[in-house]
């Protein structure tokens, strides 16, 4: 699914993020499971991750990130007409976490719903909201990627527990004024024949919550890492190439690529295949690990706030996750 042009241009007016205070280091994980800082850093690039407090839910992190984004955009909660939260760790299966966020922000004029597209969710939300704004249905939207992955992590499985972290990132989308930036091209895709490669098998209608299922850790994430790795590199490369081509850009025109933060080896492989120098690829996974739908959103906010790119620069966001799903966006900042 793709599009190139729209009558009303849509820009990112502000970004925000929130990371819980509690840091879990590789050394601490090596006390719990048979792993080492050396293995984790060499195989993934991750050095530490953040873990939300017990009473800190996905919606709380989402709302904090959203407030930062609203502040930067110079908008109030009541200006927001649409809130979309991308998450695989909603506060509750229903209602949507976006509804909790709406209430926490006091954004009572906003339509609110969640989308489940795992790590690609924030960019799915971007494409959907861009279209809804450019169609004239809404003026201002909040898109949020937020996860409390620590609640769906099997802390006895060294193959997965070293990878994930908690956090949230947000962006305010609104109609562009003349001379402002815009979301130039977007792309998203899925391959449902590969659902088994990365999943939480329990907790839904196929495998409801029971004491027995929880004892078997079926409510936690499982992944066939090597298989996911290969598909991730290919799909993210293809998705990024599509938006770059539709935008009419060349690799040398791109100031910054912000990829999903799952594995430094995946990021390096994508940079290589896109022929974008590593110094133009934004990486923060050493600090936060893989925060699924939040990862690209947090990275976008950090890059934005630290001046990695400036107005008018060309940036590319690209993500990949369970589903399997993937998505990309080319943005003129
Ligand atoms: O966010 C959604 C998208 N997700 C991704 O893109 C993740 C994609 N996959 C990956 O990033 C990598 O596959 C992993 C980081 C998950 C794993 O790296 P790998 O190089 O594919 O390692 P592996 O799973 O093939 O395991 C290699 C060895 C195995 O031991 P043997 O069989 O060779 O003796 C594992 O048992 O490493 C062992 N191993 C560990 N050793 C120490 C696995 N996890 C650990 C660990 N510490 N934490």
mmCIF file of C-alpha atoms and ligand atoms in Angstrom:
data_model
loop_
_atom_site.group_PDB
_atom_site.id
_atom_site.type_symbol
_atom_site.label_atom_id
_atom_site.label_comp_id
_atom_site.label_asym_id
_atom_site.label_seq_id
_atom_site.Cartn_x
_atom_site.Cartn_y
_atom_site.Cartn_z
ATOM 1 C CA UNK A 1 0.000 0.000 0.000
ATOM 2 C CA UNK A 2 1.512 3.309 -0.974
ATOM 3 C CA UNK A 3 0.840 6.836 -2.123
ATOM 4 C CA UNK A 4 2.912 9.741 -3.282
ATOM 5 C CA UNK A 5 0.794 12.840 -3.526
ATOM 6 C CA UNK A 6 -1.942 14.443 -1.489
ATOM 7 C CA UNK A 7 -3.754 17.731 -1.797
ATOM 8 C CA UNK A 8 -3.112 18.823 1.775
ATOM 9 C CA UNK A 9 0.505 18.407 2.874
ATOM 10 C CA UNK A 10 1.079 17.034 6.373
ATOM 11 C CA UNK A 11 4.049 17.841 8.619
ATOM 12 C CA UNK A 12 5.438 16.754 11.962
ATOM 13 C CA UNK A 13 4.935 19.787 14.185
ATOM 14 C CA UNK A 14 6.479 18.356 17.340
ATOM 15 C CA UNK A 15 8.022 15.244 18.829
ATOM 16 C CA UNK A 16 8.306 13.898 22.356
ATOM 17 C CA UNK A 17 9.492 10.870 24.249
ATOM 18 C CA UNK A 18 9.539 9.361 27.692
ATOM 19 C CA UNK A 19 11.851 6.737 29.147
ATOM 20 C CA UNK A 20 11.340 5.243 32.600
ATOM 21 C CA UNK A 21 14.054 6.058 35.141
ATOM 22 C CA UNK A 22 14.995 2.501 36.070
ATOM 23 C CA UNK A 23 18.024 1.250 34.091
ATOM 24 C CA UNK A 24 18.686 -2.480 33.683
ATOM 25 C CA UNK A 25 22.260 -3.122 32.541
ATOM 26 C CA UNK A 26 23.716 -6.120 30.717
ATOM 27 C CA UNK A 27 25.765 -6.907 33.826
ATOM 28 C CA UNK A 28 22.575 -7.127 35.911
ATOM 29 C CA UNK A 29 20.986 -9.441 33.332
ATOM 30 C CA UNK A 30 24.067 -11.671 33.427
ATOM 31 C CA UNK A 31 23.282 -12.342 37.088
ATOM 32 C CA UNK A 32 19.760 -13.563 36.187
ATOM 33 C CA UNK A 33 20.464 -15.665 33.059
ATOM 34 C CA UNK A 34 23.430 -17.347 31.374
ATOM 35 C CA UNK A 35 24.612 -14.405 29.284
ATOM 36 C CA UNK A 36 27.340 -11.756 29.293
ATOM 37 C CA UNK A 37 27.779 -8.091 28.494
ATOM 38 C CA UNK A 38 30.221 -9.154 25.786
ATOM 39 C CA UNK A 39 27.658 -11.452 24.044
ATOM 40 C CA UNK A 40 24.864 -8.896 24.191
ATOM 41 C CA UNK A 41 26.996 -5.992 22.944
ATOM 42 C CA UNK A 42 28.633 -8.019 20.183
ATOM 43 C CA UNK A 43 25.441 -9.663 18.910
ATOM 44 C CA UNK A 44 23.035 -6.720 19.363
ATOM 45 C CA UNK A 45 24.786 -3.460 20.317
ATOM 46 C CA UNK A 46 22.534 -3.126 23.391
ATOM 47 C CA UNK A 47 24.192 -2.049 26.662
ATOM 48 C CA UNK A 48 21.203 -1.213 28.848
ATOM 49 C CA UNK A 49 17.438 -0.778 28.710
ATOM 50 C CA UNK A 50 14.771 1.029 30.756
ATOM 51 C CA UNK A 51 12.178 -0.795 32.846
ATOM 52 C CA UNK A 52 8.902 0.890 33.818
ATOM 53 C CA UNK A 53 7.858 0.967 37.462
ATOM 54 C CA UNK A 54 5.153 -1.433 38.624
ATOM 55 C CA UNK A 55 2.368 1.144 38.606
ATOM 56 C CA UNK A 56 3.581 2.823 35.437
ATOM 57 C CA UNK A 57 1.474 1.619 32.503
ATOM 58 C CA UNK A 58 1.887 1.968 28.755
ATOM 59 C CA UNK A 59 -0.691 4.789 28.751
ATOM 60 C CA UNK A 60 1.252 6.748 31.386
ATOM 61 C CA UNK A 61 4.431 6.625 29.304
ATOM 62 C CA UNK A 62 2.453 7.436 26.145
ATOM 63 C CA UNK A 63 0.845 10.476 27.774
ATOM 64 C CA UNK A 64 4.177 11.824 28.997
ATOM 65 C CA UNK A 65 5.699 11.501 25.519
ATOM 66 C CA UNK A 66 2.577 13.084 24.018
ATOM 67 C CA UNK A 67 2.746 16.091 26.380
ATOM 68 C CA UNK A 68 6.333 16.753 25.258
ATOM 69 C CA UNK A 69 5.298 16.546 21.614
ATOM 70 C CA UNK A 70 2.315 18.880 22.154
ATOM 71 C CA UNK A 71 4.516 21.387 23.935
ATOM 72 C CA UNK A 72 7.013 21.414 21.073
ATOM 73 C CA UNK A 73 4.195 21.739 18.538
ATOM 74 C CA UNK A 74 2.702 24.644 20.477
ATOM 75 C CA UNK A 75 -0.670 22.913 20.633
ATOM 76 C CA UNK A 76 -2.980 22.205 23.546
ATOM 77 C CA UNK A 77 -4.618 18.843 24.248
ATOM 78 C CA UNK A 78 -7.983 20.269 23.162
ATOM 79 C CA UNK A 79 -6.543 21.036 19.702
ATOM 80 C CA UNK A 80 -6.038 17.314 19.033
ATOM 81 C CA UNK A 81 -8.756 15.595 17.007
ATOM 82 C CA UNK A 82 -7.198 12.159 16.593
ATOM 83 C CA UNK A 83 -5.017 9.992 18.859
ATOM 84 C CA UNK A 84 -3.528 6.741 17.599
ATOM 85 C CA UNK A 85 -1.435 4.582 19.901
ATOM 86 C CA UNK A 86 0.692 1.848 18.376
ATOM 87 C CA UNK A 87 1.421 -0.828 20.947
ATOM 88 C CA UNK A 88 1.575 -4.556 21.581
ATOM 89 C CA UNK A 89 1.398 -3.985 25.328
ATOM 90 C CA UNK A 90 -1.867 -2.079 25.838
ATOM 91 C CA UNK A 91 -2.914 -1.269 29.414
ATOM 92 C CA UNK A 92 -5.835 -3.659 28.899
ATOM 93 C CA UNK A 93 -7.018 -5.759 25.919
ATOM 94 C CA UNK A 94 -9.958 -3.364 25.752
ATOM 95 C CA UNK A 95 -10.569 -0.430 25.840
ATOM 96 C CA UNK A 96 -7.808 0.968 23.674
ATOM 97 C CA UNK A 97 -4.787 2.513 25.374
ATOM 98 C CA UNK A 98 -5.448 5.577 23.182
ATOM 99 C CA UNK A 99 -8.672 6.124 25.166
ATOM 100 C CA UNK A 100 -6.721 6.102 28.441
ATOM 101 C CA UNK A 101 -4.278 8.575 26.883
ATOM 102 C CA UNK A 102 -7.133 10.794 25.709
ATOM 103 C CA UNK A 103 -8.436 10.987 29.283
ATOM 104 C CA UNK A 104 -4.985 11.519 30.822
ATOM 105 C CA UNK A 105 -4.287 14.400 28.427
ATOM 106 C CA UNK A 106 -7.791 15.835 28.663
ATOM 107 C CA UNK A 107 -7.985 15.677 24.857
ATOM 108 C CA UNK A 108 -11.710 15.025 24.889
ATOM 109 C CA UNK A 109 -12.325 16.246 21.331
ATOM 110 C CA UNK A 110 -10.127 13.470 19.949
ATOM 111 C CA UNK A 111 -11.134 10.208 18.327
ATOM 112 C CA UNK A 112 -8.895 7.553 19.899
ATOM 113 C CA UNK A 113 -7.883 4.064 18.866
ATOM 114 C CA UNK A 114 -4.935 1.650 18.961
ATOM 115 C CA UNK A 115 -3.199 -0.185 16.182
ATOM 116 C CA UNK A 116 -1.314 -3.440 16.522
ATOM 117 C CA UNK A 117 1.521 -3.626 14.016
ATOM 118 C CA UNK A 118 4.320 -4.323 16.517
ATOM 119 C CA UNK A 119 7.588 -2.488 15.808
ATOM 120 C CA UNK A 120 6.212 -1.021 12.560
ATOM 121 C CA UNK A 121 3.176 0.396 14.411
ATOM 122 C CA UNK A 122 4.370 3.993 14.785
ATOM 123 C CA UNK A 123 4.964 4.256 11.035
ATOM 124 C CA UNK A 124 1.644 2.539 10.292
ATOM 125 C CA UNK A 125 0.055 5.224 12.504
ATOM 126 C CA UNK A 126 1.960 7.928 10.629
ATOM 127 C CA UNK A 127 0.683 6.782 7.259
ATOM 128 C CA UNK A 128 -2.907 6.376 8.442
ATOM 129 C CA UNK A 129 -3.014 9.776 10.167
ATOM 130 C CA UNK A 130 -1.259 11.519 7.314
ATOM 131 C CA UNK A 131 -3.980 10.243 5.003
ATOM 132 C CA UNK A 132 -6.800 11.198 7.379
ATOM 133 C CA UNK A 133 -5.394 14.731 7.684
ATOM 134 C CA UNK A 134 -4.671 15.149 3.977
ATOM 135 C CA UNK A 135 -8.203 13.936 3.186
ATOM 136 C CA UNK A 136 -9.480 16.803 5.326
ATOM 137 C CA UNK A 137 -11.079 14.561 7.983
ATOM 138 C CA UNK A 138 -8.899 15.876 10.834
ATOM 139 C CA UNK A 139 -6.582 18.840 11.375
ATOM 140 C CA UNK A 140 -4.257 17.754 14.192
ATOM 141 C CA UNK A 141 -3.305 14.230 15.244
ATOM 142 C CA UNK A 142 -1.130 12.643 17.896
ATOM 143 C CA UNK A 143 0.639 9.453 16.960
ATOM 144 C CA UNK A 144 2.314 7.517 19.732
ATOM 145 C CA UNK A 145 4.417 4.369 19.968
ATOM 146 C CA UNK A 146 4.433 3.087 23.549
ATOM 147 C CA UNK A 147 5.428 -0.210 25.108
ATOM 148 C CA UNK A 148 5.844 -1.879 28.469
ATOM 149 C CA UNK A 149 7.606 -4.915 27.029
ATOM 150 C CA UNK A 150 8.931 -5.874 30.463
ATOM 151 C CA UNK A 151 5.449 -7.319 31.159
ATOM 152 C CA UNK A 152 5.609 -9.680 28.157
ATOM 153 C CA UNK A 153 9.264 -10.684 28.516
ATOM 154 C CA UNK A 154 10.239 -14.151 29.687
ATOM 155 C CA UNK A 155 12.959 -13.209 32.162
ATOM 156 C CA UNK A 156 14.228 -16.812 32.166
ATOM 157 C CA UNK A 157 14.865 -16.879 28.387
ATOM 158 C CA UNK A 158 18.276 -15.443 27.590
ATOM 159 C CA UNK A 159 17.521 -15.432 23.856
ATOM 160 C CA UNK A 160 14.852 -12.727 24.284
ATOM 161 C CA UNK A 161 15.126 -11.070 27.720
ATOM 162 C CA UNK A 162 18.320 -9.232 26.803
ATOM 163 C CA UNK A 163 16.667 -7.522 23.848
ATOM 164 C CA UNK A 164 13.673 -5.543 25.043
ATOM 165 C CA UNK A 165 12.939 -2.377 27.004
ATOM 166 C CA UNK A 166 10.125 0.020 27.934
ATOM 167 C CA UNK A 167 9.405 3.552 26.727
ATOM 168 C CA UNK A 168 7.283 5.817 24.563
ATOM 169 C CA UNK A 169 7.653 8.298 21.720
ATOM 170 C CA UNK A 170 5.130 10.625 20.115
ATOM 171 C CA UNK A 171 4.671 13.044 17.241
ATOM 172 C CA UNK A 172 2.081 15.713 16.466
ATOM 173 C CA UNK A 173 0.943 15.668 12.850
ATOM 174 C CA UNK A 174 -0.869 18.624 11.347
ATOM 175 C CA UNK A 175 -1.515 20.366 8.026
ATOM 176 C CA UNK A 176 1.634 22.002 6.685
ATOM 177 C CA UNK A 177 1.725 25.741 6.200
ATOM 178 C CA UNK A 178 3.484 27.003 3.056
ATOM 179 C CA UNK A 179 7.261 26.624 3.434
ATOM 180 C CA UNK A 180 6.996 23.990 6.155
ATOM 181 C CA UNK A 181 8.166 20.406 5.895
ATOM 182 C CA UNK A 182 6.021 17.444 4.936
ATOM 183 C CA UNK A 183 5.698 13.686 5.032
ATOM 184 C CA UNK A 184 6.576 13.145 1.393
ATOM 185 C CA UNK A 185 6.109 9.401 0.911
ATOM 186 C CA UNK A 186 5.078 6.434 3.025
ATOM 187 C CA UNK A 187 5.082 2.693 2.640
ATOM 188 C CA UNK A 188 3.765 -0.202 4.683
ATOM 189 C CA UNK A 189 3.473 -3.952 4.244
ATOM 190 C CA UNK A 190 2.909 -7.264 5.981
ATOM 191 C CA UNK A 191 3.515 -10.985 5.492
ATOM 192 C CA UNK A 192 1.073 -13.014 7.583
ATOM 193 C CA UNK A 193 2.620 -16.315 6.541
ATOM 194 C CA UNK A 194 5.434 -15.527 9.002
ATOM 195 C CA UNK A 195 3.398 -14.824 12.152
ATOM 196 C CA UNK A 196 5.094 -17.754 13.922
ATOM 197 C CA UNK A 197 8.561 -16.162 13.762
ATOM 198 C CA UNK A 198 7.786 -13.518 16.364
ATOM 199 C CA UNK A 199 4.741 -13.733 18.612
ATOM 200 C CA UNK A 200 3.115 -13.722 21.998
ATOM 201 C CA UNK A 201 1.207 -17.013 21.662
ATOM 202 C CA UNK A 202 -1.036 -16.652 24.730
ATOM 203 C CA UNK A 203 -3.480 -14.117 26.110
ATOM 204 C CA UNK A 204 -5.791 -13.933 23.076
ATOM 205 C CA UNK A 205 -8.742 -16.025 21.881
ATOM 206 C CA UNK A 206 -6.464 -18.754 20.485
ATOM 207 C CA UNK A 207 -4.823 -19.396 23.821
ATOM 208 C CA UNK A 208 -6.651 -17.611 26.641
ATOM 209 C CA UNK A 209 -5.037 -16.699 29.929
ATOM 210 C CA UNK A 210 -4.981 -19.694 32.289
ATOM 211 C CA UNK A 211 -2.661 -20.475 35.171
ATOM 212 C CA UNK A 212 -1.181 -23.314 33.138
ATOM 213 C CA UNK A 213 -0.505 -21.123 30.090
ATOM 214 C CA UNK A 214 1.131 -18.478 32.236
ATOM 215 C CA UNK A 215 3.329 -21.118 33.896
ATOM 216 C CA UNK A 216 4.451 -22.112 30.393
ATOM 217 C CA UNK A 217 5.308 -18.436 29.687
ATOM 218 C CA UNK A 218 2.853 -18.379 26.765
ATOM 219 C CA UNK A 219 1.994 -14.754 27.588
ATOM 220 C CA UNK A 220 5.563 -13.718 26.703
ATOM 221 C CA UNK A 221 7.385 -12.908 23.473
ATOM 222 C CA UNK A 222 9.046 -15.712 21.519
ATOM 223 C CA UNK A 223 11.223 -15.147 18.497
ATOM 224 C CA UNK A 224 13.150 -17.146 15.934
ATOM 225 C CA UNK A 225 15.838 -14.500 15.872
ATOM 226 C CA UNK A 226 17.939 -15.663 12.944
ATOM 227 C CA UNK A 227 14.938 -15.955 10.611
ATOM 228 C CA UNK A 228 13.544 -12.592 11.679
ATOM 229 C CA UNK A 229 16.958 -11.020 11.166
ATOM 230 C CA UNK A 230 17.117 -12.006 7.482
ATOM 231 C CA UNK A 231 13.603 -10.854 6.644
ATOM 232 C CA UNK A 232 14.133 -7.631 8.616
ATOM 233 C CA UNK A 233 17.168 -6.599 6.577
ATOM 234 C CA UNK A 234 15.490 -7.303 3.229
ATOM 235 C CA UNK A 235 12.113 -5.776 3.997
ATOM 236 C CA UNK A 236 13.469 -2.637 5.639
ATOM 237 C CA UNK A 237 15.862 -2.078 2.771
ATOM 238 C CA UNK A 238 13.044 -2.470 0.225
ATOM 239 C CA UNK A 239 10.623 -0.242 2.157
ATOM 240 C CA UNK A 240 13.235 2.495 2.578
ATOM 241 C CA UNK A 241 14.193 2.303 -1.084
ATOM 242 C CA UNK A 242 10.557 2.670 -2.133
ATOM 243 C CA UNK A 243 9.982 5.877 -0.178
ATOM 244 C CA UNK A 244 13.330 7.322 -1.253
ATOM 245 C CA UNK A 245 12.475 6.622 -4.880
ATOM 246 C CA UNK A 246 8.947 8.017 -4.593
ATOM 247 C CA UNK A 247 10.326 11.135 -2.952
ATOM 248 C CA UNK A 248 12.704 11.507 -5.903
ATOM 249 C CA UNK A 249 15.750 11.488 -3.620
ATOM 250 C CA UNK A 250 19.178 9.845 -3.905
ATOM 251 C CA UNK A 251 21.175 8.342 -1.000
ATOM 252 C CA UNK A 252 23.446 11.391 -0.904
ATOM 253 C CA UNK A 253 20.388 13.660 -0.401
ATOM 254 C CA UNK A 254 19.478 11.961 2.891
ATOM 255 C CA UNK A 255 20.592 13.733 6.055
ATOM 256 C CA UNK A 256 19.437 11.036 8.467
ATOM 257 C CA UNK A 257 18.028 7.509 8.444
ATOM 258 C CA UNK A 258 16.196 6.498 11.600
ATOM 259 C CA UNK A 259 15.765 2.721 11.575
ATOM 260 C CA UNK A 260 13.987 0.441 14.016
ATOM 261 C CA UNK A 261 16.293 -0.102 16.975
ATOM 262 C CA UNK A 262 16.460 -3.901 17.301
ATOM 263 C CA UNK A 263 20.013 -4.868 16.456
ATOM 264 C CA UNK A 264 23.073 -2.849 15.451
ATOM 265 C CA UNK A 265 24.050 -5.540 12.939
ATOM 266 C CA UNK A 266 20.676 -5.133 11.192
ATOM 267 C CA UNK A 267 21.083 -1.338 11.180
ATOM 268 C CA UNK A 268 24.609 -1.595 9.735
ATOM 269 C CA UNK A 269 23.419 -4.011 7.026
ATOM 270 C CA UNK A 270 20.615 -1.638 6.007
ATOM 271 C CA UNK A 271 22.917 1.394 5.928
ATOM 272 C CA UNK A 272 25.284 -0.572 3.750
ATOM 273 C CA UNK A 273 22.570 -1.699 1.323
ATOM 274 C CA UNK A 274 21.061 1.779 1.077
ATOM 275 C CA UNK A 275 24.546 3.234 0.504
ATOM 276 C CA UNK A 276 24.004 5.749 3.323
ATOM 277 C CA UNK A 277 27.132 6.363 5.446
ATOM 278 C CA UNK A 278 26.876 5.025 9.029
ATOM 279 C CA UNK A 279 27.320 8.514 10.497
ATOM 280 C CA UNK A 280 23.993 9.515 8.916
ATOM 281 C CA UNK A 281 22.158 6.621 10.582
ATOM 282 C CA UNK A 282 20.712 7.399 14.008
ATOM 283 C CA UNK A 283 21.301 4.780 16.706
ATOM 284 C CA UNK A 284 20.232 4.825 20.358
ATOM 285 C CA UNK A 285 19.567 1.126 20.981
ATOM 286 C CA UNK A 286 22.652 0.870 23.215
ATOM 287 C CA UNK A 287 20.668 2.907 25.792
ATOM 288 C CA UNK A 288 17.145 1.545 25.413
ATOM 289 C CA UNK A 289 17.224 -1.853 23.655
ATOM 290 C CA UNK A 290 14.320 -2.756 21.417
ATOM 291 C CA UNK A 291 11.184 -0.881 22.503
ATOM 292 C CA UNK A 292 9.038 -2.181 19.614
ATOM 293 C CA UNK A 293 6.498 0.434 18.458
ATOM 294 C CA UNK A 294 8.200 3.091 20.580
ATOM 295 C CA UNK A 295 11.680 2.642 19.105
ATOM 296 C CA UNK A 296 11.488 4.780 15.946
ATOM 297 C CA UNK A 297 9.373 7.372 17.771
ATOM 298 C CA UNK A 298 11.890 7.749 20.613
ATOM 299 C CA UNK A 299 14.786 7.870 18.137
ATOM 300 C CA UNK A 300 13.007 10.518 16.052
ATOM 301 C CA UNK A 301 12.504 12.682 19.125
ATOM 302 C CA UNK A 302 16.097 12.292 20.321
ATOM 303 C CA UNK A 303 17.477 13.074 16.885
ATOM 304 C CA UNK A 304 15.159 16.071 16.569
ATOM 305 C CA UNK A 305 15.971 17.503 19.993
ATOM 306 C CA UNK A 306 19.719 17.016 19.656
ATOM 307 C CA UNK A 307 19.860 18.810 16.307
ATOM 308 C CA UNK A 308 20.813 15.787 14.194
ATOM 309 C CA UNK A 309 18.793 17.304 11.339
ATOM 310 C CA UNK A 310 17.491 20.775 10.560
ATOM 311 C CA UNK A 311 14.533 22.278 8.771
ATOM 312 C CA UNK A 312 14.455 21.264 5.117
ATOM 313 C CA UNK A 313 16.605 18.148 5.644
ATOM 314 C CA UNK A 314 15.521 14.851 4.128
ATOM 315 C CA UNK A 315 15.050 12.052 6.635
ATOM 316 C CA UNK A 316 13.942 8.441 6.272
ATOM 317 C CA UNK A 317 12.259 6.370 8.961
ATOM 318 C CA UNK A 318 12.020 2.596 8.570
ATOM 319 C CA UNK A 319 10.761 -0.180 10.839
ATOM 320 C CA UNK A 320 10.068 -3.881 10.976
ATOM 321 C CA UNK A 321 8.319 -6.187 13.425
ATOM 322 C CA UNK A 322 5.987 -9.039 14.327
ATOM 323 C CA UNK A 323 3.357 -9.906 11.769
ATOM 324 C CA UNK A 324 5.673 -9.740 10.037
ATOM 325 C CA UNK A 325 5.147 -6.039 9.316
ATOM 326 C CA UNK A 326 7.285 -3.264 7.910
ATOM 327 C CA UNK A 327 6.901 0.426 7.073
ATOM 328 C CA UNK A 328 8.886 3.470 6.012
ATOM 329 C CA UNK A 329 8.435 7.211 5.627
ATOM 330 C CA UNK A 330 10.376 9.886 3.733
ATOM 331 C CA UNK A 331 10.069 13.245 5.482
ATOM 332 C CA UNK A 332 11.203 16.709 4.464
ATOM 333 C CA UNK A 333 11.753 18.240 7.915
HETATM 334 O O1 LIG B 1 11.822 -5.972 16.788
HETATM 335 C C1 LIG B 1 11.352 -6.889 15.847
HETATM 336 C C2 LIG B 1 12.395 -7.360 14.965
HETATM 337 N N1 LIG B 1 13.371 -8.117 15.694
HETATM 338 C C3 LIG B 1 14.543 -8.273 15.183
HETATM 339 O O2 LIG B 1 14.822 -7.728 14.156
HETATM 340 C C4 LIG B 1 15.532 -9.197 15.885
HETATM 341 C C5 LIG B 1 16.258 -10.034 14.859
HETATM 342 N N2 LIG B 1 17.174 -10.994 15.388
HETATM 343 C C6 LIG B 1 18.312 -10.677 16.071
HETATM 344 O O3 LIG B 1 18.553 -9.516 16.344
HETATM 345 C C7 LIG B 1 19.287 -11.776 16.409
HETATM 346 O O4 LIG B 1 18.904 -12.967 15.742
HETATM 347 C C8 LIG B 1 19.391 -12.057 17.942
HETATM 348 C C9 LIG B 1 20.109 -10.919 18.620
HETATM 349 C C10 LIG B 1 18.024 -12.237 18.526
HETATM 350 C C11 LIG B 1 20.214 -13.319 18.164
HETATM 351 O O5 LIG B 1 21.486 -13.209 17.543
HETATM 352 P P1 LIG B 1 22.029 -14.400 16.619
HETATM 353 O O6 LIG B 1 23.354 -13.995 16.165
HETATM 354 O O7 LIG B 1 20.985 -14.666 15.579
HETATM 355 O O8 LIG B 1 22.198 -15.563 17.665
HETATM 356 P P2 LIG B 1 21.475 -16.991 17.698
HETATM 357 O O9 LIG B 1 20.063 -16.871 18.110
HETATM 358 O O10 LIG B 1 21.780 -17.742 16.441
HETATM 359 O O11 LIG B 1 22.316 -17.679 18.850
HETATM 360 C C12 LIG B 1 23.716 -17.933 18.721
HETATM 361 C C13 LIG B 1 24.194 -18.608 19.980
HETATM 362 C C14 LIG B 1 23.347 -19.819 20.371
HETATM 363 O O12 LIG B 1 24.199 -20.769 20.958
HETATM 364 P P3 LIG B 1 24.715 -22.041 20.097
HETATM 365 O O13 LIG B 1 23.496 -22.754 19.661
HETATM 366 O O14 LIG B 1 25.492 -21.446 18.953
HETATM 367 O O15 LIG B 1 25.546 -22.781 21.056
HETATM 368 C C15 LIG B 1 22.435 -19.274 21.442
HETATM 369 O O16 LIG B 1 22.003 -20.261 22.363
HETATM 370 O O17 LIG B 1 24.104 -17.689 21.068
HETATM 371 C C16 LIG B 1 23.343 -18.278 22.132
HETATM 372 N N3 LIG B 1 22.614 -17.208 22.790
HETATM 373 C C17 LIG B 1 23.159 -16.502 23.817
HETATM 374 N N4 LIG B 1 24.345 -16.590 24.431
HETATM 375 C C18 LIG B 1 24.590 -15.712 25.415
HETATM 376 C C19 LIG B 1 21.384 -16.728 22.532
HETATM 377 N N5 LIG B 1 21.092 -15.723 23.367
HETATM 378 C C20 LIG B 1 22.180 -15.557 24.165
HETATM 379 C C21 LIG B 1 22.477 -14.674 25.227
HETATM 380 N N6 LIG B 1 23.685 -14.785 25.811
HETATM 381 N N7 LIG B 1 21.624 -13.711 25.644
#
